[in-house]
Amino acid sequence: MTAAWDSTTTGVLPLPSGRLIRGRALSRPLPQGAQPTFALYLLGRQPTPVAWEHRWLRWPDFWLPTDRAAAADMFREAWARAEDERVEIACGGGKGRTGTALACLAVIDGVPNDQAVAYVRRHYAPHAVETPWQRRYISKFR
């Protein structure tokens, strides 16, 4: 069992259950400190290899995941693993796709769909979730 993130780690979203998930922009250098034990990378093309276990979800910038069923499965896996692992969710800029995924994780964790975007903006990044279709995706996520 690996310890989860520390609540003072930069970019960490605290979920109501106490799970901590780090959101990150892959366009920026890897933060110093502990590395993730599991990551979900949301990109239009395959990510650069990393030393930790990860999944790649094909997700073009400013759009939605190309496979919604796979996305839901990967979000649930990330949420479950965040109970006792250091889980990272990342895209190029760390706001739109990452914010959308984090909002879906908040829904899984019990935040009502219509409050998930505000929750992520308040606890992760004020400009998370960038497009109307990303907000609509979250509103219908189950």
mmCIF file of C-alpha atoms in Angstrom:
data_model
loop_
_atom_site.group_PDB
_atom_site.id
_atom_site.type_symbol
_atom_site.label_atom_id
_atom_site.label_comp_id
_atom_site.label_asym_id
_atom_site.label_seq_id
_atom_site.Cartn_x
_atom_site.Cartn_y
_atom_site.Cartn_z
ATOM 1 C CA MET A 1 0.000 0.000 0.000
ATOM 2 C CA THR A 2 1.331 3.434 -0.966
ATOM 3 C CA ALA A 3 0.519 6.590 0.928
ATOM 4 C CA ALA A 4 -1.823 9.022 -0.824
ATOM 5 C CA TRP A 5 -0.857 12.625 -1.582
ATOM 6 C CA ASP A 6 -0.284 15.065 1.226
ATOM 7 C CA SER A 7 -3.043 17.688 1.336
ATOM 8 C CA THR A 8 -0.396 20.418 0.895
ATOM 9 C CA THR A 9 0.810 19.013 -2.451
ATOM 10 C CA THR A 10 0.336 21.523 -5.266
ATOM 11 C CA GLY A 11 -2.667 20.877 -7.522
ATOM 12 C CA VAL A 12 -4.341 18.322 -5.263
ATOM 13 C CA LEU A 13 -8.132 18.178 -5.250
ATOM 14 C CA PRO A 14 -9.551 16.995 -1.913
ATOM 15 C CA LEU A 15 -12.750 15.031 -2.442
ATOM 16 C CA PRO A 16 -15.468 14.899 0.244
ATOM 17 C CA SER A 17 -14.513 11.286 1.059
ATOM 18 C CA GLY A 18 -10.976 12.388 1.933
ATOM 19 C CA ARG A 19 -9.427 11.018 -1.259
ATOM 20 C CA LEU A 20 -6.785 13.312 -2.751
ATOM 21 C CA ILE A 21 -6.189 13.460 -6.508
ATOM 22 C CA ARG A 22 -3.542 15.602 -8.152
ATOM 23 C CA GLY A 23 -4.444 17.465 -11.322
ATOM 24 C CA ARG A 24 -1.594 18.606 -13.518
ATOM 25 C CA ALA A 25 -0.620 20.238 -16.801
ATOM 26 C CA LEU A 26 1.695 17.970 -18.788
ATOM 27 C CA SER A 27 3.038 21.085 -20.534
ATOM 28 C CA ARG A 28 4.739 22.028 -17.261
ATOM 29 C CA PRO A 29 7.632 20.221 -15.559
ATOM 30 C CA LEU A 30 6.855 17.391 -13.170
ATOM 31 C CA PRO A 31 6.463 18.888 -9.683
ATOM 32 C CA GLN A 32 9.138 18.088 -7.134
ATOM 33 C CA GLY A 33 8.347 15.597 -4.425
ATOM 34 C CA ALA A 34 6.528 12.301 -4.532
ATOM 35 C CA GLN A 35 5.656 10.845 -7.914
ATOM 36 C CA PRO A 36 2.264 9.362 -8.712
ATOM 37 C CA THR A 37 1.775 5.632 -8.346
ATOM 38 C CA PHE A 38 -1.022 5.735 -10.917
ATOM 39 C CA ALA A 39 -1.979 8.317 -13.530
ATOM 40 C CA LEU A 40 -4.689 8.908 -16.079
ATOM 41 C CA TYR A 41 -3.528 10.952 -19.069
ATOM 42 C CA LEU A 42 -6.168 12.704 -21.162
ATOM 43 C CA LEU A 43 -4.616 13.477 -24.532
ATOM 44 C CA GLY A 44 -5.368 13.346 -28.240
ATOM 45 C CA ARG A 45 -2.287 11.185 -28.766
ATOM 46 C CA GLN A 46 -0.354 8.671 -26.725
ATOM 47 C CA PRO A 47 1.614 10.256 -23.852
ATOM 48 C CA THR A 48 5.351 10.109 -23.313
ATOM 49 C CA PRO A 49 6.306 7.012 -21.287
ATOM 50 C CA VAL A 50 6.538 7.441 -17.510
ATOM 51 C CA ALA A 51 7.974 5.329 -14.692
ATOM 52 C CA TRP A 52 4.623 4.709 -12.964
ATOM 53 C CA GLU A 53 1.509 2.799 -13.944
ATOM 54 C CA HIS A 54 -0.796 4.840 -16.128
ATOM 55 C CA ARG A 55 -3.710 4.725 -18.527
ATOM 56 C CA TRP A 56 -4.228 6.829 -21.619
ATOM 57 C CA LEU A 57 -7.677 8.086 -22.525
ATOM 58 C CA ARG A 58 -7.898 9.507 -26.035
ATOM 59 C CA TRP A 59 -9.378 12.944 -25.503
ATOM 60 C CA PRO A 60 -8.746 15.785 -27.993
ATOM 61 C CA ASP A 61 -8.082 19.243 -26.540
ATOM 62 C CA PHE A 62 -11.291 21.237 -25.794
ATOM 63 C CA TRP A 63 -13.525 18.247 -26.613
ATOM 64 C CA LEU A 64 -14.784 15.117 -24.871
ATOM 65 C CA PRO A 65 -13.366 11.613 -24.488
ATOM 66 C CA THR A 66 -13.636 9.601 -27.698
ATOM 67 C CA ASP A 67 -14.857 6.533 -25.746
ATOM 68 C CA ARG A 68 -17.289 7.602 -23.015
ATOM 69 C CA ALA A 69 -17.712 4.103 -21.563
ATOM 70 C CA ALA A 70 -13.940 3.660 -21.247
ATOM 71 C CA ALA A 71 -13.720 7.129 -19.684
ATOM 72 C CA ALA A 72 -16.277 6.224 -16.999
ATOM 73 C CA ASP A 73 -14.393 2.982 -16.241
ATOM 74 C CA MET A 74 -11.065 4.818 -15.991
ATOM 75 C CA PHE A 75 -12.550 7.516 -13.745
ATOM 76 C CA ARG A 76 -13.920 4.843 -11.425
ATOM 77 C CA GLU A 77 -10.554 3.079 -11.343
ATOM 78 C CA ALA A 78 -8.742 6.343 -10.529
ATOM 79 C CA TRP A 79 -11.273 7.148 -7.792
ATOM 80 C CA ALA A 80 -10.932 3.675 -6.220
ATOM 81 C CA ARG A 81 -7.145 3.762 -6.343
ATOM 82 C CA ALA A 82 -7.030 7.239 -4.776
ATOM 83 C CA GLU A 83 -8.176 5.724 -1.484
ATOM 84 C CA ASP A 84 -4.591 4.649 -0.746
ATOM 85 C CA GLU A 85 -2.462 5.577 -3.787
ATOM 86 C CA ARG A 86 -1.072 8.783 -5.280
ATOM 87 C CA VAL A 87 -3.319 9.290 -8.315
ATOM 88 C CA GLU A 88 -2.673 11.959 -10.924
ATOM 89 C CA ILE A 89 -5.054 13.177 -13.640
ATOM 90 C CA ALA A 90 -3.395 15.276 -16.347
ATOM 91 C CA CYS A 91 -3.823 16.810 -19.785
ATOM 92 C CA GLY A 92 -1.826 19.361 -21.748
ATOM 93 C CA GLY A 93 -2.955 22.477 -19.893
ATOM 94 C CA GLY A 94 -4.356 20.942 -16.709
ATOM 95 C CA LYS A 95 -7.677 22.816 -16.846
ATOM 96 C CA GLY A 96 -10.277 21.679 -19.407
ATOM 97 C CA ARG A 97 -9.930 17.924 -19.750
ATOM 98 C CA THR A 98 -8.345 17.535 -16.321
ATOM 99 C CA GLY A 99 -11.028 19.707 -14.704
ATOM 100 C CA THR A 100 -13.755 17.754 -16.464
ATOM 101 C CA ALA A 101 -12.326 14.425 -15.277
ATOM 102 C CA LEU A 102 -11.907 15.761 -11.733
ATOM 103 C CA ALA A 103 -15.539 16.939 -11.756
ATOM 104 C CA CYS A 104 -16.623 13.435 -12.809
ATOM 105 C CA LEU A 105 -14.557 12.006 -9.931
ATOM 106 C CA ALA A 106 -16.311 14.443 -7.606
ATOM 107 C CA VAL A 107 -19.661 13.101 -8.870
ATOM 108 C CA ILE A 108 -18.490 9.533 -8.205
ATOM 109 C CA ASP A 109 -17.514 10.715 -4.715
ATOM 110 C CA GLY A 110 -21.025 12.046 -4.044
ATOM 111 C CA VAL A 111 -20.973 15.676 -5.204
ATOM 112 C CA PRO A 112 -24.235 16.360 -7.091
ATOM 113 C CA ASN A 113 -23.725 16.728 -10.863
ATOM 114 C CA ASP A 114 -25.019 20.301 -10.877
ATOM 115 C CA GLN A 115 -22.448 21.285 -8.210
ATOM 116 C CA ALA A 116 -19.392 19.379 -9.499
ATOM 117 C CA VAL A 117 -17.955 22.133 -11.729
ATOM 118 C CA ALA A 118 -18.217 24.714 -8.933
ATOM 119 C CA TYR A 119 -16.648 22.244 -6.503
ATOM 120 C CA VAL A 120 -13.637 21.663 -8.767
ATOM 121 C CA ARG A 121 -13.257 25.372 -9.495
ATOM 122 C CA ARG A 122 -13.328 26.160 -5.780
ATOM 123 C CA HIS A 123 -10.946 23.379 -4.664
ATOM 124 C CA TYR A 124 -8.671 22.845 -7.689
ATOM 125 C CA ALA A 125 -8.555 25.672 -10.258
ATOM 126 C CA PRO A 126 -10.883 28.643 -10.869
ATOM 127 C CA HIS A 127 -10.863 28.103 -14.657
ATOM 128 C CA ALA A 128 -11.253 24.311 -14.655
ATOM 129 C CA VAL A 129 -13.739 22.901 -17.188
ATOM 130 C CA GLU A 130 -13.455 25.105 -20.247
ATOM 131 C CA THR A 131 -16.308 24.418 -22.660
ATOM 132 C CA PRO A 132 -20.110 24.208 -22.584
ATOM 133 C CA TRP A 133 -19.993 20.587 -23.817
ATOM 134 C CA GLN A 134 -17.599 19.655 -20.998
ATOM 135 C CA ARG A 135 -20.064 21.153 -18.494
ATOM 136 C CA ARG A 136 -22.943 19.271 -20.165
ATOM 137 C CA TYR A 137 -20.926 16.010 -20.057
ATOM 138 C CA ILE A 138 -20.467 16.439 -16.306
ATOM 139 C CA SER A 139 -24.156 17.262 -15.811
ATOM 140 C CA LYS A 140 -25.122 13.903 -17.372
ATOM 141 C CA PHE A 141 -22.241 11.808 -15.974
ATOM 142 C CA ARG A 142 -23.300 8.743 -13.993
#
